[in-house]
Tab-separated table of C-alpha atoms in Angstrom:
chain	number	residue	atom	x	y	z
A	1	MET	CA	-11.855	0.298	-6.465
A	2	SER	CA	-8.257	0.788	-5.378
A	3	GLY	CA	-6.273	3.395	-7.291
A	4	LEU	CA	-9.334	5.038	-8.967
A	5	ALA	CA	-10.078	8.682	-8.206
A	6	LYS	CA	-13.792	8.956	-7.378
A	7	THR	CA	-15.767	11.459	-9.465
A	8	LYS	CA	-18.226	13.964	-7.998
A	9	VAL	CA	-21.320	12.107	-9.227
A	10	ASN	CA	-21.301	8.434	-10.226
A	11	LYS	CA	-23.513	7.347	-13.116
A	12	THR	CA	-25.100	4.318	-11.497
A	13	LEU	CA	-26.396	1.103	-13.024
A	14	ILE	CA	-28.797	-0.771	-10.731
A	15	VAL	CA	-28.838	-4.560	-10.977
A	16	GLY	CA	-32.403	-5.693	-10.346
A	17	ALA	CA	-35.585	-3.955	-11.443
A	18	GLY	CA	-37.723	-5.411	-8.682
A	19	SER	CA	-39.088	-3.794	-5.557
A	20	THR	CA	-35.623	-3.413	-3.991
A	21	GLY	CA	-34.165	-1.825	-7.123
A	22	LYS	CA	-37.134	0.510	-7.435
A	23	LEU	CA	-36.737	1.592	-3.809
A	24	VAL	CA	-32.999	2.185	-4.262
A	25	ALA	CA	-33.473	4.229	-7.458
A	26	SER	CA	-36.247	6.338	-5.943
A	27	LYS	CA	-34.272	7.074	-2.802
A	28	LEU	CA	-31.087	7.985	-4.674
A	29	SER	CA	-32.988	10.217	-7.094
A	30	GLU	CA	-34.601	12.098	-4.199
A	31	GLU	CA	-31.274	12.921	-2.542
A	32	ARG	CA	-29.980	16.271	-3.835
A	33	ASN	CA	-26.361	15.834	-2.786
A	34	CYS	CA	-26.138	12.109	-3.445
A	35	ALA	CA	-22.928	10.921	-5.132
A	36	SER	CA	-24.868	8.234	-7.036
A	37	LYS	CA	-27.125	9.156	-9.960
A	38	PRO	CA	-29.202	6.199	-11.246
A	39	VAL	CA	-29.310	6.088	-15.051
A	40	ALA	CA	-30.533	2.557	-15.878
A	41	PHE	CA	-31.484	-0.913	-14.651
A	42	ILE	CA	-30.520	-4.379	-15.787
A	43	ASP	CA	-32.691	-7.373	-14.967
A	44	ASP	CA	-33.005	-10.985	-16.108
A	45	ASP	CA	-36.778	-10.795	-16.403
A	46	HIS	CA	-37.255	-10.753	-20.195
A	47	GLU	CA	-40.737	-9.288	-19.829
A	48	LYS	CA	-39.199	-6.115	-18.383
A	49	LYS	CA	-36.806	-5.556	-21.293
A	50	GLU	CA	-37.171	-2.116	-22.913
A	51	MET	CA	-39.597	-1.047	-20.175
A	52	THR	CA	-38.975	1.783	-17.727
A	53	LEU	CA	-39.093	1.882	-13.938
A	54	VAL	CA	-39.287	5.185	-12.032
A	55	GLY	CA	-38.406	6.893	-15.307
A	56	LEU	CA	-35.260	4.834	-15.928
A	57	PRO	CA	-34.790	2.331	-18.783
A	58	ILE	CA	-34.332	-1.402	-18.198
A	59	VAL	CA	-31.581	-2.025	-20.728
A	60	GLY	CA	-31.225	-5.792	-20.724
A	61	PRO	CA	-30.273	-8.905	-18.751
A	62	ILE	CA	-27.307	-9.292	-16.375
A	63	ASP	CA	-25.386	-11.149	-19.086
A	64	HIS	CA	-25.255	-7.838	-21.004
A	65	ILE	CA	-23.812	-5.799	-18.117
A	66	ASP	CA	-20.536	-5.113	-19.909
A	67	GLU	CA	-22.343	-3.575	-22.884
A	68	ALA	CA	-24.588	-1.564	-20.535
A	69	ILE	CA	-21.592	-0.166	-18.651
A	70	LYS	CA	-19.978	1.021	-21.874
A	71	ALA	CA	-23.179	2.297	-23.514
A	72	HIS	CA	-24.176	4.453	-20.550
A	73	ALA	CA	-20.681	5.455	-19.326
A	74	ILE	CA	-21.403	3.794	-15.979
A	75	THR	CA	-19.004	4.525	-13.098
A	76	GLU	CA	-20.827	2.623	-10.346
A	77	VAL	CA	-22.918	-0.543	-10.086
A	78	ILE	CA	-25.329	-1.205	-7.224
A	79	ILE	CA	-26.533	-4.792	-6.838
A	80	ALA	CA	-30.135	-4.491	-5.641
A	81	ILE	CA	-30.968	-8.193	-5.486
A	82	PRO	CA	-30.222	-9.340	-1.909
A	83	SER	CA	-30.643	-13.013	-2.843
A	84	LEU	CA	-28.577	-12.885	-6.051
A	85	SER	CA	-26.795	-16.183	-6.750
A	86	MET	CA	-23.075	-16.492	-6.327
A	87	ASN	CA	-22.504	-17.154	-10.045
A	88	LYS	CA	-24.398	-14.030	-11.068
A	89	ARG	CA	-22.558	-11.941	-8.479
A	90	LYS	CA	-19.228	-13.290	-9.737
A	91	PHE	CA	-20.207	-12.379	-13.301
A	92	ILE	CA	-21.106	-8.826	-12.250
A	93	LEU	CA	-17.927	-8.371	-10.217
A	94	LYS	CA	-15.776	-9.520	-13.137
A	95	ALA	CA	-17.415	-6.894	-15.360
A	96	VAL	CA	-16.897	-4.267	-12.665
A	97	GLN	CA	-13.253	-5.232	-12.285
A	98	LYS	CA	-12.700	-5.242	-16.034
A	99	ASN	CA	-14.127	-1.730	-16.402
A	100	LYS	CA	-12.411	-0.420	-13.234
A	101	ILE	CA	-15.551	1.033	-11.697
A	102	TYR	CA	-17.182	0.931	-8.268
A	103	CYS	CA	-19.518	-1.759	-7.026
A	104	LYS	CA	-21.843	-1.742	-4.028
A	105	GLU	CA	-24.713	-3.959	-2.988
A	106	VAL	CA	-27.688	-3.840	-0.693
A	107	PRO	CA	-27.370	-5.960	2.468
A	108	ASN	CA	-28.109	-9.662	2.187
A	109	ILE	CA	-31.643	-10.914	2.677
A	110	THR	CA	-30.978	-12.301	6.186
A	111	ASP	CA	-29.787	-8.924	7.470
A	112	LEU	CA	-32.804	-7.232	5.910
A	113	LEU	CA	-35.284	-9.713	7.358
A	114	LEU	CA	-33.714	-9.558	10.807
A	115	LYS	CA	-33.531	-5.764	10.579
A	116	LYS	CA	-29.794	-5.836	11.253
A	117	LYS	CA	-29.304	-3.353	8.414
A	118	GLU	CA	-31.382	-0.877	6.457
A	119	ILE	CA	-31.825	-1.203	2.709
A	120	PHE	CA	-29.552	1.800	2.063
A	121	ASP	CA	-26.612	0.517	4.097
A	122	PHE	CA	-24.784	-0.247	0.860
A	123	GLN	CA	-21.860	-2.586	1.341
A	124	SER	CA	-18.501	-1.987	-0.260
A	125	ILE	CA	-15.212	-3.492	0.814
A	126	SER	CA	-13.344	-1.038	3.013
A	127	PHE	CA	-9.721	-1.670	3.939
A	128	GLU	CA	-10.370	0.119	7.224
A	129	ALA	CA	-12.987	-2.531	8.012
A	130	LEU	CA	-10.250	-5.163	7.859
A	131	LEU	CA	-7.975	-3.402	10.380
A	132	ASN	CA	-10.012	-4.087	13.523
A	133	ARG	CA	-8.953	-0.635	14.783
A	134	ALA	CA	-9.623	2.999	13.973
A	135	PRO	CA	-7.367	4.483	11.270
A	136	VAL	CA	-4.593	6.645	12.717
A	137	GLN	CA	-4.869	10.412	12.261
A	138	LEU	CA	-1.554	12.272	12.175
A	139	ASP	CA	-0.534	15.928	12.582
A	140	THR	CA	-1.137	17.494	9.184
A	141	ASP	CA	-0.124	21.008	10.289
A	142	SER	CA	3.440	19.936	11.082
A	143	ILE	CA	3.631	18.099	7.748
A	144	THR	CA	2.518	21.207	5.847
A	145	LYS	CA	5.092	23.290	7.710
A	146	GLU	CA	7.785	20.783	6.711
A	147	VAL	CA	7.014	20.481	2.979
A	148	LYS	CA	5.279	23.732	1.895
A	149	ARG	CA	7.077	25.457	-1.006
A	150	LYS	CA	9.812	22.791	-0.962
A	151	THR	CA	11.247	20.729	-3.823
A	152	ILE	CA	10.646	17.085	-2.983
A	153	LEU	CA	11.968	13.857	-4.515
A	154	VAL	CA	9.972	10.637	-4.184
A	155	THR	CA	11.750	7.463	-5.317
A	156	GLY	CA	9.524	4.581	-6.319
A	157	ALA	CA	6.854	7.190	-7.043
A	158	GLY	CA	4.859	4.795	-9.201
A	159	GLY	CA	4.458	2.154	-6.506
A	160	SER	CA	1.596	1.754	-4.042
A	161	ILE	CA	3.288	3.697	-1.222
A	162	GLY	CA	5.272	6.101	-3.377
A	163	SER	CA	2.224	7.168	-5.382
A	164	GLU	CA	0.165	7.712	-2.214
A	165	ILE	CA	2.987	9.839	-0.751
A	166	CYS	CA	2.761	11.986	-3.886
A	167	ARG	CA	-1.045	12.280	-3.582
A	168	GLN	CA	-0.769	13.412	0.011
A	169	LEU	CA	2.125	15.767	-0.693
A	170	ILE	CA	0.003	17.679	-3.199
A	171	CYS	CA	-2.346	18.680	-0.358
A	172	HIS	CA	0.547	20.263	1.574
A	173	GLN	CA	1.514	22.671	-1.232
A	174	PRO	CA	5.121	21.805	-2.097
A	175	LYS	CA	6.827	23.754	-4.870
A	176	LYS	CA	7.886	20.724	-6.935
A	177	ILE	CA	7.562	16.943	-6.758
A	178	ILE	CA	10.101	14.845	-8.646
A	179	LEU	CA	8.373	11.562	-9.510
A	180	MET	CA	11.260	9.141	-9.819
A	181	GLY	CA	10.898	5.503	-10.788
A	182	HIS	CA	12.339	2.733	-12.926
A	183	GLY	CA	9.038	1.720	-14.565
A	184	GLU	CA	7.868	4.243	-17.147
A	185	ASN	CA	4.211	3.141	-17.152
A	186	SER	CA	3.668	3.596	-13.428
A	187	ILE	CA	5.418	7.001	-13.450
A	188	TYR	CA	3.321	8.064	-16.432
A	189	GLU	CA	0.122	7.037	-14.617
A	190	ILE	CA	0.844	8.877	-11.351
A	191	ASN	CA	2.013	11.948	-13.291
A	192	GLN	CA	-1.229	11.969	-15.312
A	193	GLU	CA	-3.343	11.475	-12.188
A	194	LEU	CA	-1.695	14.349	-10.325
A	195	GLN	CA	-1.846	16.667	-13.336
A	196	MET	CA	-5.639	16.245	-13.392
A	197	LEU	CA	-5.809	17.863	-9.950
A	198	ASN	CA	-4.876	21.215	-11.556
A	199	THR	CA	-2.687	22.399	-8.698
A	200	SER	CA	0.190	24.863	-8.853
A	201	VAL	CA	2.670	22.129	-7.889
A	202	GLU	CA	5.247	21.478	-10.598
A	203	LEU	CA	5.503	17.757	-11.420
A	204	ILE	CA	8.751	16.341	-12.820
A	205	PRO	CA	8.609	12.708	-14.034
A	206	PHE	CA	12.116	11.231	-13.891
A	207	ILE	CA	12.895	7.718	-15.152
A	208	ALA	CA	15.979	6.312	-13.447
A	209	ASP	CA	17.335	3.332	-11.526
A	210	ILE	CA	18.643	3.822	-7.975
A	211	LYS	CA	21.393	1.302	-8.804
A	212	ASP	CA	22.887	3.961	-11.108
A	213	LYS	CA	24.883	6.123	-8.688
A	214	LYS	CA	26.022	8.647	-11.313
A	215	LYS	CA	22.403	9.211	-12.354
A	216	MET	CA	21.422	9.774	-8.707
A	217	ILE	CA	24.140	12.398	-8.290
A	218	LEU	CA	23.060	14.110	-11.534
A	219	LEU	CA	19.437	14.067	-10.385
A	220	MET	CA	20.311	15.760	-7.099
A	221	ASP	CA	22.537	18.297	-8.821
A	222	GLN	CA	19.927	19.141	-11.466
A	223	TYR	CA	16.853	19.577	-9.276
A	224	LYS	CA	18.345	20.203	-5.805
A	225	PRO	CA	15.557	18.584	-3.719
A	226	GLU	CA	15.279	19.659	-0.113
A	227	ILE	CA	13.434	16.522	1.017
A	228	VAL	CA	13.727	12.915	-0.197
A	229	TYR	CA	11.212	10.140	0.484
A	230	HIS	CA	12.867	6.879	-0.531
A	231	ALA	CA	10.174	4.306	-1.359
A	232	ALA	CA	11.940	2.405	-4.154
A	233	ALA	CA	12.774	-1.176	-3.142
A	234	HIS	CA	12.239	-4.847	-3.865
A	235	LYS	CA	9.715	-6.005	-1.231
A	236	HIS	CA	8.456	-9.430	-2.352
A	237	VAL	CA	9.698	-11.992	0.194
A	238	PRO	CA	9.614	-15.253	-1.856
A	239	LEU	CA	11.077	-13.574	-4.964
A	240	MET	CA	13.987	-12.115	-3.023
A	241	GLU	CA	14.711	-15.545	-1.505
A	242	HIS	CA	15.447	-16.676	-5.058
A	243	ASN	CA	17.272	-13.478	-6.046
A	244	PRO	CA	19.501	-12.398	-3.125
A	245	HIS	CA	22.075	-10.659	-5.339
A	246	GLU	CA	19.403	-8.435	-6.892
A	247	ALA	CA	18.007	-7.729	-3.399
A	248	VAL	CA	21.443	-6.510	-2.264
A	249	MET	CA	22.025	-4.516	-5.434
A	250	ASN	CA	18.644	-2.781	-5.427
A	251	ASN	CA	17.823	-2.436	-1.737
A	252	ILE	CA	21.204	-1.949	-0.038
A	253	ILE	CA	23.384	-0.466	-2.764
A	254	GLY	CA	20.458	1.470	-4.244
A	255	THR	CA	19.756	3.023	-0.829
A	256	LYS	CA	23.457	3.766	-0.369
A	257	ASN	CA	23.583	5.447	-3.798
A	258	ILE	CA	20.583	7.710	-3.311
A	259	GLY	CA	21.596	8.425	0.304
A	260	GLU	CA	25.149	9.434	-0.570
A	261	ALA	CA	23.868	11.571	-3.449
A	262	ALA	CA	21.496	13.320	-1.019
A	263	LYS	CA	24.335	13.901	1.415
A	264	LEU	CA	26.548	15.411	-1.306
A	265	ALA	CA	23.700	17.666	-2.450
A	266	GLY	CA	23.003	18.949	1.065
A	267	VAL	CA	19.419	17.628	1.199
A	268	ASP	CA	17.676	18.730	4.423
A	269	SER	CA	15.726	15.551	5.197
A	270	PHE	CA	15.846	11.974	3.885
A	271	VAL	CA	13.256	9.368	4.936
A	272	MET	CA	13.670	5.716	3.933
A	273	ILE	CA	10.827	3.232	4.019
A	274	SER	CA	11.782	0.055	5.861
A	275	SER	CA	9.722	-2.934	6.995
A	276	ASP	CA	8.727	-4.817	10.125
A	277	LYS	CA	10.476	-7.746	8.435
A	278	ALA	CA	13.747	-5.962	9.285
A	279	VAL	CA	13.299	-7.011	12.933
A	280	ASN	CA	14.940	-10.383	13.656
A	281	PRO	CA	14.847	-11.106	9.909
A	282	THR	CA	14.467	-14.670	8.671
A	283	ASN	CA	14.429	-13.836	4.968
A	284	VAL	CA	16.565	-12.012	2.426
A	285	MET	CA	14.136	-9.127	1.954
A	286	GLY	CA	13.949	-8.428	5.693
A	287	ALA	CA	17.728	-8.748	6.064
A	288	THR	CA	18.386	-6.263	3.256
A	289	LYS	CA	15.928	-3.784	4.785
A	290	ARG	CA	17.669	-4.076	8.168
A	291	LEU	CA	20.990	-3.434	6.428
A	292	CYS	CA	19.407	-0.460	4.632
A	293	GLU	CA	18.566	0.915	8.088
A	294	MET	CA	22.247	0.491	8.988
A	295	VAL	CA	23.269	2.431	5.876
A	296	ILE	CA	20.857	5.235	6.808
A	297	GLN	CA	22.064	5.325	10.427
A	298	GLN	CA	25.678	5.461	9.269
A	299	LEU	CA	24.914	8.328	6.895
A	300	ALA	CA	23.062	10.154	9.687
A	301	LYS	CA	26.157	10.056	11.920
A	302	PHE	CA	28.381	11.804	9.397
A	303	SER	CA	26.046	14.186	7.586
A	304	ASP	CA	24.123	17.413	8.096
A	305	THR	CA	21.188	15.754	6.309
A	306	LYS	CA	18.563	14.384	8.700
A	307	PHE	CA	18.455	10.708	7.707
A	308	SER	CA	15.729	8.515	9.228
A	309	SER	CA	13.839	5.278	8.544
A	310	VAL	CA	10.184	4.320	8.875
A	311	ARG	CA	9.140	0.739	9.617
A	312	PHE	CA	5.859	-0.429	8.149
A	313	GLY	CA	3.693	-3.378	8.885
A	314	ASN	CA	1.822	-4.946	5.985
A	315	VAL	CA	0.018	-2.347	3.906
A	316	LEU	CA	-3.594	-3.204	3.042
A	317	GLY	CA	-4.229	-2.851	-0.663
A	318	SER	CA	-0.607	-2.410	-1.752
A	319	ARG	CA	0.650	-4.486	-4.681
A	320	GLY	CA	2.567	-6.861	-2.457
A	321	SER	CA	-0.103	-7.402	0.200
A	322	VAL	CA	-2.340	-10.436	0.602
A	323	ILE	CA	-5.514	-8.413	-0.003
A	324	PRO	CA	-5.293	-8.112	-3.817
A	325	LEU	CA	-4.509	-11.843	-3.970
A	326	PHE	CA	-7.439	-12.731	-1.712
A	327	ARG	CA	-9.754	-10.484	-3.718
A	328	LYS	CA	-8.695	-12.105	-6.971
A	329	GLN	CA	-9.247	-15.563	-5.480
A	330	ILE	CA	-12.723	-14.514	-4.299
A	331	MET	CA	-13.546	-13.097	-7.743
A	332	ASN	CA	-12.561	-16.465	-9.237
A	333	GLY	CA	-14.876	-18.313	-6.863
A	334	GLY	CA	-12.219	-19.428	-4.359
A	335	PRO	CA	-10.581	-21.000	-2.589
A	336	ILE	CA	-8.510	-18.472	-0.633
A	337	THR	CA	-5.046	-19.899	-0.003
A	338	LEU	CA	-3.294	-19.225	3.299
A	339	THR	CA	0.041	-20.582	4.470
A	340	ASP	CA	-0.822	-21.215	8.146
A	341	PRO	CA	-3.885	-20.462	10.327
A	342	ARG	CA	-1.628	-19.224	13.162
A	343	MET	CA	0.077	-16.525	11.084
A	344	THR	CA	-0.303	-12.934	12.329
A	345	ARG	CA	0.772	-9.567	10.918
A	346	PHE	CA	0.569	-5.870	11.725
A	347	PHE	CA	-1.542	-4.013	9.181
A	348	MET	CA	-2.002	-0.441	8.084
A	349	THR	CA	-3.735	1.269	5.178
A	350	ILE	CA	-1.897	2.888	2.266
A	351	PRO	CA	-2.927	6.414	3.399
A	352	GLU	CA	-1.687	5.657	6.942
A	353	ALA	CA	1.638	4.419	5.572
A	354	ALA	CA	2.135	7.504	3.437
A	355	SER	CA	1.105	9.830	6.275
A	356	LEU	CA	3.635	8.174	8.569
A	357	VAL	CA	6.422	8.817	6.069
A	358	LEU	CA	5.500	12.505	5.863
A	359	GLN	CA	5.128	12.770	9.636
A	360	ALA	CA	8.516	11.140	10.189
A	361	GLY	CA	10.174	13.730	7.984
A	362	SER	CA	8.664	16.519	10.075
A	363	LEU	CA	9.834	14.931	13.356
A	364	SER	CA	13.275	13.666	12.401
A	365	LYS	CA	16.456	14.894	14.025
A	366	GLY	CA	18.566	12.223	12.341
A	367	GLY	CA	19.205	8.509	12.866
A	368	GLU	CA	15.748	7.521	14.123
A	369	ILE	CA	13.653	4.503	13.218
A	370	PHE	CA	10.015	5.591	13.319
A	371	VAL	CA	7.286	2.985	13.863
A	372	LEU	CA	3.530	3.515	13.778
A	373	ASP	CA	1.605	2.177	16.743
A	374	MET	CA	-0.646	-0.229	14.844
A	375	GLY	CA	-2.287	-1.774	17.874
A	376	GLU	CA	-2.464	-5.540	18.124
A	377	SER	CA	-1.313	-7.808	15.339
A	378	VAL	CA	-4.077	-9.431	13.301
A	379	LYS	CA	-4.490	-13.054	12.290
A	380	ILE	CA	-4.308	-13.433	8.514
A	381	ILE	CA	-7.124	-15.954	8.694
A	382	ASP	CA	-9.363	-13.281	10.270
A	383	ILE	CA	-8.499	-10.886	7.417
A	384	ALA	CA	-9.414	-13.618	4.926
A	385	LYS	CA	-12.721	-14.391	6.647
A	386	ASN	CA	-13.654	-10.709	6.935
A	387	LEU	CA	-12.886	-10.166	3.265
A	388	ILE	CA	-15.058	-13.143	2.310
A	389	PHE	CA	-17.940	-11.845	4.404
A	390	LEU	CA	-17.518	-8.245	3.189
A	391	SER	CA	-17.680	-9.596	-0.362
A	392	GLY	CA	-21.069	-11.126	0.410
A	393	TYR	CA	-20.036	-14.792	0.589
A	394	THR	CA	-19.871	-17.543	3.190
A	395	LEU	CA	-16.999	-19.875	4.075
A	396	GLU	CA	-18.933	-22.650	2.381
A	397	GLU	CA	-18.986	-20.679	-0.871
A	398	ILE	CA	-15.363	-19.460	-0.613
A	399	PRO	CA	-13.357	-22.011	1.403
A	400	ILE	CA	-9.884	-21.394	2.872
A	401	GLN	CA	-7.053	-23.811	2.073
A	402	TYR	CA	-3.688	-24.025	3.884
A	403	THR	CA	-0.518	-24.404	1.820
A	404	GLY	CA	2.285	-24.387	4.427
A	405	ILE	CA	4.824	-21.702	5.363
A	406	ARG	CA	7.094	-20.602	2.505
A	407	ASP	CA	10.862	-20.143	2.663
A	408	GLY	CA	11.786	-17.098	4.729
A	409	GLU	CA	8.313	-16.569	6.225
A	410	LYS	CA	7.641	-16.072	9.939
A	411	LEU	CA	4.472	-16.881	11.850
A	412	TYR	CA	4.527	-13.398	13.357
A	413	GLU	CA	6.355	-10.108	12.864
A	414	GLU	CA	7.777	-7.581	15.328
A	415	LEU	CA	8.021	-3.827	14.942
A	416	LEU	CA	10.864	-3.099	17.379
A	417	LEU	CA	13.339	-5.164	19.329
A	418	ASP	CA	13.012	-4.831	23.100
A	419	ASN	CA	16.304	-2.946	23.320
A	420	GLU	CA	15.281	-0.544	20.530
A	421	ILE	CA	12.217	0.934	22.220
A	422	GLN	CA	12.482	4.429	23.709
A	423	GLU	CA	10.144	5.280	26.565
A	424	ASN	CA	9.072	8.671	25.257
A	425	ARG	CA	7.067	9.116	22.059
A	426	VAL	CA	7.287	12.151	19.790
A	427	HIS	CA	3.675	11.584	18.736
A	428	PRO	CA	0.848	9.657	20.446
A	429	LYS	CA	0.864	7.066	17.667
A	430	ILE	CA	4.576	6.917	16.780
A	431	PHE	CA	7.390	5.036	18.497
A	432	ILE	CA	11.032	5.938	17.984
A	433	GLY	CA	13.595	3.174	18.062
A	434	LYS	CA	16.979	3.764	19.619
A	435	ALA	CA	19.814	3.962	17.115
A	436	GLU	CA	21.456	0.564	17.529
A	437	TYR	CA	24.334	-0.244	15.217
A	438	SER	CA	25.884	-3.427	13.936
A	439	ASP	CA	29.174	-4.244	12.227
A	440	TYR	CA	29.655	-1.614	9.526
A	441	LYS	CA	32.995	-3.094	8.451
A	442	GLU	CA	31.264	-6.391	7.706
A	443	LEU	CA	28.525	-4.564	5.807
A	444	ALA	CA	31.190	-2.799	3.733
A	445	ARG	CA	32.735	-6.216	3.011
A	446	VAL	CA	29.361	-7.528	1.842
A	447	ILE	CA	28.882	-4.567	-0.501
A	448	GLN	CA	32.361	-5.042	-1.958
A	449	ASN	CA	32.266	-8.833	-2.390
A	450	PHE	CA	28.642	-10.058	-2.640
A	451	GLU	CA	28.801	-10.632	-6.407
A	452	LEU	CA	31.522	-13.237	-5.855
A	453	TRP	CA	29.425	-15.371	-3.512
A	454	SER	CA	26.875	-18.069	-4.247
A	455	PRO	CA	23.209	-17.316	-3.450
A	456	GLN	CA	23.367	-19.689	-0.472
A	457	LYS	CA	26.496	-18.069	0.984
A	458	LEU	CA	25.165	-14.573	0.419
A	459	LYS	CA	21.856	-15.386	2.125
A	460	LYS	CA	23.686	-16.869	5.139
A	461	ILE	CA	25.941	-13.809	5.535
A	462	LEU	CA	23.040	-11.360	5.124
A	463	LEU	CA	20.965	-13.045	7.832
A	464	GLU	CA	23.906	-13.323	10.249
A	465	LEU	CA	24.833	-9.663	9.834
A	466	ALA	CA	21.260	-8.364	9.969
A	467	ASN	CA	20.606	-10.179	13.240
A	468	GLN	CA	23.647	-8.667	14.981
A	469	VAL	CA	22.949	-5.685	17.235
A	470	GLY	CA	25.602	-3.630	19.004
A	471	GLU	CA	26.739	-0.081	19.626
A	472	ALA	CA	28.683	1.578	16.830
A	473	SER	CA	32.343	2.197	17.378
A	474	ALA	CA	33.212	3.907	14.095
A	475	LYS	CA	34.627	7.432	14.448
A	476	GLU	CA	34.554	8.089	10.698
A	477	PRO	CA	32.498	6.851	7.740
A	478	ILE	CA	33.175	3.225	6.788
A	479	LEU	CA	30.693	2.611	3.977
């Protein structure tokens, strides 16, 4: 499951003590280097209760799966009943989700009968399987060269992207990682997870709000980071439509605060995470991210720090993506809700997103907007259907319902404007956008006066400003 570090050997509970379950247990037990170690069966056949099969106990019916998981310290469940009913599967998956363990299943009976799959082709939902393209592999050597023995600050370190950046950084041997975030629980969790890796990297949990400029300056002065990865932001489109003042305060002013603090501290490299919603934005979140890019580009012009931005598509498995919602709806028996069947998005995995941030830092010269080549955009309806099928259901069992486009949503997203694209790439899978600037004086006016405006007026001004594109004329800092 997402966010769970997989152990070396999983203590495996097999659902189904029939011929399929017996075959699975025997095969897994024979494999010396297998990551799954069968320890017990569960089965609804009352005559099998308290019996053994291939030396393993049958500990009870499926209804007792939760007790079996706890009693035997189970870390993985394999469903070995290809024809298991939907209700039983739902019950098992709820127990798996509750206990935060792994779940796999043998292929369905049709695939077995038609020989489309072998019995040991266990199915588990892979985010890569939803991409319809091969995951992108980036240049790890250049990343290591950039971050090794460095002190690194990650803002939003407890979030989906921020925490994955920290996980990947550990592998490149930095000296210190400052785990900064506003939510103490998420920072505690990522700090605990990284400490369990027993590396020599010093971890510094730091609870702070990027809206607090004095705290950002103190943070930089105290720990003197050489690299900053800025992942802290409000990213939820519908919520920001209702809270434009908070979006400005957190996204724009927060970015300005941490950026100016980095500039004052002489940070070497600063990478901000942006969004494909920053291109021709139709919503508050996208507009604020475009204006964050403007702040970063302005700082890059008048600083020795290499400031750059990275534009993401939708990140599969992140807290704000459709995948966790779809999964929850499937677990509840459906339906999956989708705004419009025509809607498309660019998708990437969490590891790809984090790798791109690290790669951008190693390539930056200042002022760039880096964009991963994510191939063709994907229809959301295809993601939904694939997820249903990968979960072992049909469209009849888990239907899809359409709810209509929400405020601020677009049918499709773009990664770069036509006039932003540079012909040459610095990496086979990375575009660089030209540094196009808008009206910095107007942005400064927004920052100074936004609290005085109504939500409607503020939204209108944000969208108008974010959709302006023109060459910068400022000869000195304006913001």
